[in-house]
Coordinates of C-alpha atoms and ligand atoms in Angstrom, one line a residue:
X1450 CA -82.3 -0.9 48.0
X1451 CA -81.1 -3.3 45.3
X1452 CA -77.4 -3.2 44.2
X1453 CA -75.9 -2.9 40.8
X1454 CA -72.3 -3.5 39.8
X1455 CA -71.3 -1.0 37.2
X1456 CA -68.3 -1.4 34.9
X1457 CA -66.8 2.1 35.4
X1458 CA -63.9 3.8 33.5
X1459 CA -64.4 7.3 35.0
X1460 CA -65.2 8.8 31.6
X1461 CA -68.3 10.8 30.7
X1462 CA -70.3 7.8 29.6
X1463 CA -69.9 5.6 32.6
X1464 CA -70.2 8.6 35.0
X1465 CA -73.5 9.5 33.5
X1466 CA -74.6 5.8 33.7
X1467 CA -73.7 5.9 37.4
X1468 CA -76.1 8.8 38.1
X1469 CA -78.8 7.5 35.9
X1470 CA -78.8 4.1 37.7
X1471 CA -79.4 5.8 41.0
X1472 CA -81.9 8.3 39.7
X1473 CA -84.0 6.3 37.3
X1474 CA -83.6 2.8 38.6
X1475 CA -83.3 3.6 42.3
X1476 CA -80.3 1.3 42.7
X1477 CA -77.3 1.4 45.0
X1478 CA -74.3 1.5 42.7
X1479 CA -71.0 -0.3 43.3
X1480 CA -68.4 0.5 40.6
X1481 CA -65.7 -1.8 39.2
X1482 CA -62.7 -0.6 37.3
X1483 CA -60.0 -2.8 35.9
X1484 CA -56.4 -1.7 35.3
X1485 CA -55.4 -3.6 32.1
X1486 CA -52.5 -1.4 31.3
X1487 CA -54.3 1.8 30.3
X1488 CA -52.7 3.6 33.3
X1489 CA -55.5 4.4 35.8
X1490 CA -55.0 6.8 38.6
X1491 CA -56.5 4.7 41.4
X1492 CA -57.0 7.5 44.0
X1493 CA -58.5 9.9 41.5
X1494 CA -60.8 7.2 40.1
X1495 CA -62.0 6.2 43.5
X1496 CA -62.7 9.7 44.5
X1497 CA -64.6 10.4 41.3
X1498 CA -66.8 7.3 41.7
X1499 CA -67.7 8.1 45.3
X1500 CA -68.2 11.8 44.5
X1501 CA -70.6 10.8 41.7
X1502 CA -72.6 8.7 44.2
X1503 CA -71.2 5.2 44.2
X1504 CA -71.4 3.4 47.6
X1505 CA -68.2 1.5 47.0
X1506 CA -65.5 1.5 44.3
X1507 CA -63.6 -1.6 43.4
X1508 CA -60.4 -0.9 41.4
X1509 CA -58.1 -3.8 40.6
X1510 CA -54.8 -4.2 38.8
X1511 CA -55.5 -7.3 36.6
X1512 CA -52.7 -6.9 34.1
X1513 CA -51.0 -10.1 35.1
X1514 CA -54.2 -12.2 34.9
X1515 CA -55.1 -10.5 31.7
X1516 CA -51.8 -11.5 30.0
X1517 CA -51.7 -15.0 31.4
X1518 CA -55.3 -16.1 30.9
X1519 CA -56.5 -14.1 28.0
X1520 CA -53.7 -12.5 25.9
X1521 CA -51.3 -15.4 25.9
X1522 CA -53.9 -18.1 24.9
X1523 CA -55.0 -15.9 22.0
X1524 CA -51.4 -15.2 21.0
X1525 CA -50.7 -19.0 20.9
X1526 CA -53.7 -19.4 18.6
X1527 CA -52.4 -16.4 16.5
X1528 CA -56.0 -15.2 16.8
X1529 CA -56.9 -12.5 14.3
X1530 CA -60.1 -10.8 13.1
X1531 CA -60.6 -10.0 9.4
X1532 CA -56.8 -10.6 8.8
X1533 CA -55.7 -7.4 10.6
X1534 CA -57.2 -6.8 14.1
X1535 CA -55.3 -8.4 16.9
X1536 CA -58.3 -8.0 19.3
X1537 CA -56.8 -5.7 21.9
X1538 CA -60.1 -4.3 23.1
X1539 CA -62.1 -7.6 22.5
X1540 CA -59.8 -9.8 24.6
X1541 CA -60.1 -7.6 27.7
X1542 CA -63.9 -7.9 27.8
X1543 CA -64.3 -11.5 29.0
X1544 CA -62.0 -10.8 32.0
X1545 CA -64.0 -7.7 32.9
X1546 CA -67.2 -9.6 32.6
X1547 CA -65.9 -12.4 34.8
X1548 CA -64.8 -10.0 37.6
X1549 CA -68.2 -8.2 37.3
X1550 CA -70.0 -11.5 38.0
X1551 CA -67.6 -12.4 40.8
X1552 CA -68.1 -9.1 42.5
X1553 CA -71.9 -9.2 42.0
X1554 CA -71.9 -12.6 43.7
X1555 CA -69.7 -11.3 46.6
X1556 CA -71.9 -8.2 47.0
X1557 CA -75.2 -10.0 46.7
X1558 CA -76.1 -7.9 43.7
X1559 CA -78.6 -9.1 41.1
X1560 CA -77.8 -6.6 38.4
X1561 CA -74.8 -5.6 36.3
X1562 CA -74.5 -2.5 34.2
X1563 CA -72.1 -1.2 31.5
X1564 CA -71.7 2.0 29.5
X1565 CA -71.7 0.6 26.0
X1566 CA -74.1 1.9 23.4
X1567 CA -76.4 -0.3 21.3
X1568 CA -74.2 -0.2 18.2
X1569 CA -70.9 -1.8 19.2
X1570 CA -69.4 -5.2 19.9
X1571 CA -68.5 -4.5 23.6
X1572 CA -72.1 -4.8 24.8
X1573 CA -72.3 -8.2 23.2
X1574 CA -69.0 -9.3 24.9
X1575 CA -70.1 -8.1 28.3
X1576 CA -73.5 -9.5 28.2
X1577 CA -72.8 -12.8 26.6
X1578 CA -69.9 -13.2 29.0
X1579 CA -72.1 -12.5 32.0
X1580 CA -74.9 -14.8 30.8
X1581 CA -72.3 -17.6 30.2
X1582 CA -71.0 -17.3 33.8
X1583 CA -74.2 -16.6 35.8
X1584 CA -77.5 -16.8 33.9
X1585 CA -79.4 -15.4 36.8
X1586 CA -77.9 -11.9 36.6
X1587 CA -79.7 -9.1 34.9
X1588 CA -77.9 -6.5 32.8
X1589 CA -78.8 -2.9 32.3
X1590 CA -77.2 -0.8 29.6
X1591 CA -78.2 2.8 30.4
X1592 CA -76.8 4.3 27.2
X1593 CA -78.9 1.8 25.1
X1594 CA -82.2 2.5 26.9
X1595 CA -81.8 6.1 27.4
X1596 CA -83.2 8.4 24.7
X1597 CA -80.9 11.4 25.4
X1598 CA -78.6 10.4 22.6
X1599 CA -76.1 13.1 21.6
X1600 CA -72.9 13.9 23.3
X1601 CA -74.0 17.5 24.0
X1602 CA -77.1 16.3 25.9
X1603 CA -74.9 13.9 27.8
X1604 CA -72.6 16.8 28.8
X1605 CA -75.7 18.8 29.9
X1606 CA -76.9 16.0 32.0
X1607 CA -73.5 15.7 33.6
X1608 CA -73.4 19.4 34.3
X1609 CA -76.8 19.6 35.9
X1610 CA -76.0 16.6 38.1
X1611 CA -72.6 17.9 39.2
X1612 CA -70.7 15.0 37.6
X1613 CA -67.0 16.0 37.4
X1614 CA -66.0 15.9 33.8
X1615 CA -62.5 16.7 32.6
X1616 CA -63.4 19.4 30.2
X1617 CA -59.6 20.1 29.7
X1618 CA -59.0 17.4 27.2
X1619 CA -62.1 17.1 25.1
X1620 CA -60.9 14.3 22.9
X1621 CA -62.9 14.1 19.6
X1622 CA -62.2 10.3 19.3
X1623 CA -63.4 7.3 21.2
X1624 CA -60.4 5.5 22.6
X1625 CA -60.0 2.2 24.3
X1626 CA -56.6 1.3 25.6
X1627 CA -54.9 -1.6 27.4
X1628 CA -51.6 -3.4 27.5
X1629 CA -52.5 -5.3 24.3
X1630 CA -53.3 -2.2 22.2
X1631 CA -55.2 0.9 21.4
X1632 CA -58.5 1.1 19.5
X1633 CA -59.5 4.5 18.1
X1634 CA -62.7 5.4 16.4
X1635 CA -65.3 8.2 15.8
X1636 CA -64.8 11.9 15.0
X1637 CA -63.0 12.6 11.7
X1638 CA -62.2 8.9 11.3
X1639 CA -65.8 8.1 10.5
X1640 CA -65.1 9.1 6.9
X1641 CA -63.0 6.1 5.6
X1642 CA -61.5 8.3 2.9
X1643 CA -60.0 10.7 5.5
X1644 CA -56.4 9.9 6.5
X1645 CA -55.9 9.9 10.3
X1646 CA -54.4 13.0 11.7
X1647 CA -50.9 12.5 13.2
X1648 CA -52.3 13.1 16.8
X1649 CA -54.7 10.1 16.4
X1650 CA -51.9 7.7 17.3
X1651 CA -51.0 7.3 20.9
X1652 CA -48.3 4.5 21.0
X1653 CA -46.6 4.6 17.7
X1654 CA -44.3 7.0 15.9
X1655 CA -45.0 7.9 12.2
X1656 CA -43.0 5.2 10.4
X1657 CA -41.5 8.0 8.1
X1658 CA -40.3 9.9 11.1
X1659 CA -38.9 6.9 13.0
X1660 CA -35.2 6.2 13.3
X1661 CA -33.6 5.0 10.0
X1662 CA -31.1 2.9 12.0
X1663 CA -32.7 -0.5 12.6
X1664 CA -33.3 -2.0 16.1
X1665 CA -32.5 -5.7 16.4
X1666 CA -34.4 -7.9 19.0
X1667 CA -34.0 -11.5 20.0
X1668 CA -37.0 -13.1 21.5
X1669 CA -36.9 -16.5 23.1
X1670 CA -40.1 -18.6 23.2
X1671 CA -40.9 -21.6 25.2
X1672 CA -43.9 -23.8 24.1
X1673 CA -45.2 -20.8 22.1
X1674 CA -44.8 -18.1 24.7
X1675 CA -42.2 -15.4 24.9
X1676 CA -40.0 -15.7 27.9
X1677 CA -36.8 -13.7 27.2
X1678 CA -35.9 -10.5 25.4
X1679 CA -32.3 -10.1 24.3
X1680 CA -31.3 -12.8 26.7
X1681 CA -33.0 -11.4 29.8
X1682 CA -36.0 -13.0 31.6
X1683 CA -39.2 -11.0 31.5
X1684 CA -42.7 -11.5 32.9
X1685 CA -45.4 -11.4 30.3
X1686 CA -46.6 -7.9 31.4
X1687 CA -43.1 -6.5 31.4
X1688 CA -42.3 -8.0 28.0
X1689 CA -45.4 -6.6 26.4
X1690 CA -44.8 -3.2 27.9
X1691 CA -41.2 -3.2 26.7
X1692 CA -42.1 -4.3 23.2
X1693 CA -44.8 -1.6 23.0
X1694 CA -42.1 0.9 23.8
X1695 CA -39.5 -0.4 21.3
X1696 CA -42.0 -1.2 18.6
X1697 CA -43.8 2.2 19.1
X1698 CA -40.6 4.1 18.6
X1699 CA -40.0 2.2 15.3
X1700 CA -43.5 2.9 14.1
X1701 CA -44.6 -0.8 14.3
X1702 CA -48.2 -2.0 14.6
X1703 CA -50.5 0.6 13.0
X1704 CA -53.7 -0.7 11.4
X1705 CA -56.3 1.3 9.5
X1706 CA -59.2 -0.8 8.5
X1707 CA -62.9 -1.0 7.7
X1708 CA -64.2 -3.8 9.9
X1709 CA -67.5 -5.8 10.1
X1710 CA -69.1 -5.4 13.5
X1711 CA -71.1 -8.3 14.8
X1712 CA -74.3 -6.3 14.5
X1713 CA -73.9 -5.8 10.7
X1714 CA -72.4 -2.3 10.7
X1715 CA -69.2 -1.6 8.9
X1716 CA -66.9 0.7 10.9
X1717 CA -63.6 2.4 10.3
X1718 CA -61.1 1.5 13.0
X1719 CA -57.6 2.6 13.8
X1720 CA -55.5 0.2 15.9
X1721 CA -52.1 0.3 17.4
X1722 CA -50.5 -2.9 18.7
X1723 CA -46.7 -2.8 18.5
X1724 CA -46.1 -5.7 20.9
X1725 CA -48.7 -7.9 19.3
X1726 CA -47.4 -7.2 15.8
X1727 CA -43.8 -8.1 16.8
X1728 CA -44.8 -11.2 18.7
X1729 CA -47.1 -12.5 16.0
X1730 CA -44.4 -12.0 13.4
X1731 CA -41.8 -13.8 15.5
X1732 CA -44.1 -16.7 16.4
X1733 CA -45.0 -17.1 12.7
X1734 CA -41.3 -17.7 12.0
X1735 CA -40.9 -20.1 14.8
X1736 CA -43.9 -22.1 13.9
X1737 CA -42.7 -22.2 10.3
X1738 CA -39.5 -23.8 11.6
X1739 CA -40.9 -26.2 14.1
X1740 CA -44.4 -27.3 12.9
X1741 CA -44.9 -29.7 10.0
X1742 CA -46.8 -28.6 6.9
X1743 CA -50.1 -30.2 7.8
X1744 CA -50.2 -28.7 11.3
X1745 CA -49.0 -25.3 10.0
X1746 CA -51.7 -25.1 7.4
X1747 CA -54.5 -26.3 9.6
X1748 CA -53.6 -24.0 12.4
X1749 CA -54.2 -21.0 10.1
X1750 CA -57.9 -22.0 10.0
X1751 CA -57.9 -22.1 13.8
X1752 CA -56.5 -18.6 14.0
X1753 CA -59.4 -17.2 12.1
X1754 CA -62.1 -19.1 14.1
X1755 CA -60.4 -18.3 17.4
X1756 CA -60.3 -14.6 16.4
X1757 CA -64.0 -14.7 15.6
X1758 CA -64.9 -16.3 18.9
X1759 CA -63.1 -13.5 20.8
X1760 CA -64.6 -10.8 18.6
X1761 CA -68.1 -12.2 18.9
X1762 CA -68.1 -12.5 22.7
X1763 CA -67.9 -16.3 22.8
X1764 CA -64.8 -16.6 25.0
X1765 CA -66.6 -18.6 27.7
X1766 CA -67.7 -21.3 25.2
X1767 CA -67.0 -25.0 24.7
X1768 CA -65.5 -24.3 21.3
X1769 CA -63.0 -21.9 22.6
X1770 CA -62.0 -24.3 25.4
X1771 CA -61.6 -27.2 22.9
X1772 CA -59.6 -25.0 20.5
X1773 CA -57.3 -24.2 23.5
X1774 CA -56.7 -27.9 24.0
X1775 CA -55.7 -28.2 20.4
X1776 CA -53.5 -25.1 20.3
X1777 CA -51.7 -26.1 23.5
X1778 CA -50.9 -29.5 22.1
X1779 CA -49.6 -27.8 18.9
X1780 CA -47.2 -25.6 20.8
X1781 CA -45.1 -28.4 22.5
X1782 CA -42.2 -27.9 20.2
X1783 CA -42.6 -24.2 19.5
X1784 CA -39.5 -23.3 21.4
X1785 CA -36.6 -21.3 20.2
X1786 CA -35.3 -17.9 19.3
X1787 CA -36.3 -15.4 16.7
X1788 CA -34.1 -12.5 15.7
X1789 CA -36.1 -9.5 14.3
X1790 CA -35.2 -6.2 12.7
X1791 CA -37.4 -3.2 13.3
X1792 CA -37.1 -0.2 11.1
X1793 CA -39.5 2.6 10.1
X1794 CA -42.8 0.6 10.5
X1795 CA -41.4 -2.7 9.3
X1796 CA -40.8 -5.7 11.4
X1797 CA -38.7 -8.3 9.5
X1798 CA -37.1 -11.5 10.5
X1799 CA -33.3 -11.6 10.6
X1800 CA -32.9 -15.2 11.9
X1801 CA -34.5 -18.1 13.7
X1802 CA -33.3 -21.2 15.5
X1803 CA -34.8 -24.0 17.6
X1804 CA -33.7 -27.3 19.2
X1805 CA -36.9 -28.7 17.6
X1806 CA -36.2 -27.3 14.2
X1807 CA -37.6 -29.4 11.3
X1808 CA -35.3 -27.7 8.9
X1809 CA -32.7 -30.1 7.7
X1810 CA -29.8 -28.5 5.8
X1811 CA -28.8 -31.8 4.3
X1812 CA -32.2 -32.0 2.6
X1813 CA -32.5 -28.4 1.5
X1814 CA -28.9 -27.8 0.3
X1815 CA -28.0 -27.6 -3.4
X1816 CA -24.4 -28.3 -2.4
X1817 CA -22.3 -31.5 -2.2
X1818 CA -23.8 -32.7 1.1
X1819 CA -27.2 -33.2 -0.5
X1820 CA -28.9 -36.2 1.1
X1821 CA -32.3 -35.9 -0.7
X1822 CA -33.3 -38.9 -2.9
X1823 CA -33.9 -37.3 -6.3
X1824 CA -35.2 -40.5 -7.9
X1825 CA -38.0 -40.7 -5.3
X1826 CA -39.3 -37.4 -6.6
X1827 CA -40.0 -38.9 -10.0
X1828 CA -42.3 -41.6 -8.7
X1829 CA -44.1 -39.1 -6.5
X1830 CA -44.7 -36.8 -9.3
X1831 CA -46.0 -39.6 -11.6
X1832 CA -48.6 -40.6 -9.0
X1833 CA -49.5 -37.0 -7.9
X1834 CA -50.2 -36.0 -11.5
X1835 CA -51.9 -39.2 -12.5
X1836 CA -55.5 -38.0 -12.2
X1837 CA -54.8 -34.9 -14.2
X1838 CA -53.0 -37.0 -16.8
X1839 CA -55.9 -39.4 -17.2
X1840 CA -58.3 -36.5 -17.6
X1841 CA -56.1 -34.8 -20.2
X1842 CA -56.0 -38.1 -22.1
X1843 CA -59.8 -38.5 -22.0
X1844 CA -60.3 -34.9 -23.3
X1845 CA -57.9 -35.6 -26.2
X1846 CA -60.0 -38.5 -27.5
Ligands
LIG807 N1 -64.0 -2.3 17.0 C1 -63.2 -2.8 18.0 C2 -63.8 -4.0 18.7 O1 -65.0 -4.2 18.4 C3 -62.8 -1.7 19.0 C4 -63.9 -1.2 19.9 C5 -63.3 -0.1 20.7 N2 -64.1 0.6 21.6 C6 -64.0 1.9 21.8 N3 -64.7 2.4 22.8 N4 -63.2 2.7 21.1 O2 -63.2 -4.7 19.4

């Protein structure tokens, strides 16, 4: 019997996929589940996979790898999609795709499967990722091929096939969670005019209900990456978890947006990313202090492109690798400390300092120590405005 490696979360969709791959495709199913900070119960998940018919269940804690190889590079690039989305879900997909390929190679499987539908971005990220790493592997997406369709029919299928479903918490929303954020869609949120109910949010307090007393944070960065919080060393995983906690308490990191999926559909999305919002804000300040104007402005263009590559499933691409080389070079002097003030949904800068600061008080001061050559300004302005002056003179004639 041929083997398939299934990306398995233990939810209804992937459980139904597991059964379907055995029944309809006559495949031996090996499951793979990645702990990326969503909080998996390893024992329960393994039992569930095996009870549903898997021959073997891989479950791996990949948080450290996730942060080091995926989240941090995208953070250094300030990657962002459509000006708002910090790519929490999207940045986890290439790592999962890579592990699926590695496990398939280890297990001698020729097929990979996932539980994405035919409308979203995640199917693209998984499949383009797999194709980029091993073009020989085949991919099956049961929920895309299968004509069953509705949620109710899926539940019926699960019931008649003895798939254990947790009927206790029938969540009306579709939720994807990892260390880098939460993505929430479907249900009442499908109407973009409807305000999200308070219980939609999992990580963040309502800014209006958050403490009115501000929380101050000091984050120390080395070559663009956060290393210390309030003077204490932190690993990447610990730091992100801690910032999610403090940020969440202060109502930081909520996004409600209408976004353009790769397949042309607009969709309404709710995101929560307290740690990312805080780190992006802090890094912006540190870059403003340590990068020259040309670099700073050019890097903004890179953020957008880098964000699109992640969003569009092109992580394993020559362009992303080349942009990484540029971004790493740009971060050599992005070292220093940023002081932030969190309060009721706002994350504001309170101070910044760096041994590589390009800020020169003798140049910017209006006081007596002023070292700026005021006369040089006149010559500069004459030449800068010269083309406009010539044009204006022509028009007058
Ligand atoms: N729209 C987001 C993206 O494409 C989030 C997808 C979230 N998936 C989910 N099952 N809720 O990255």
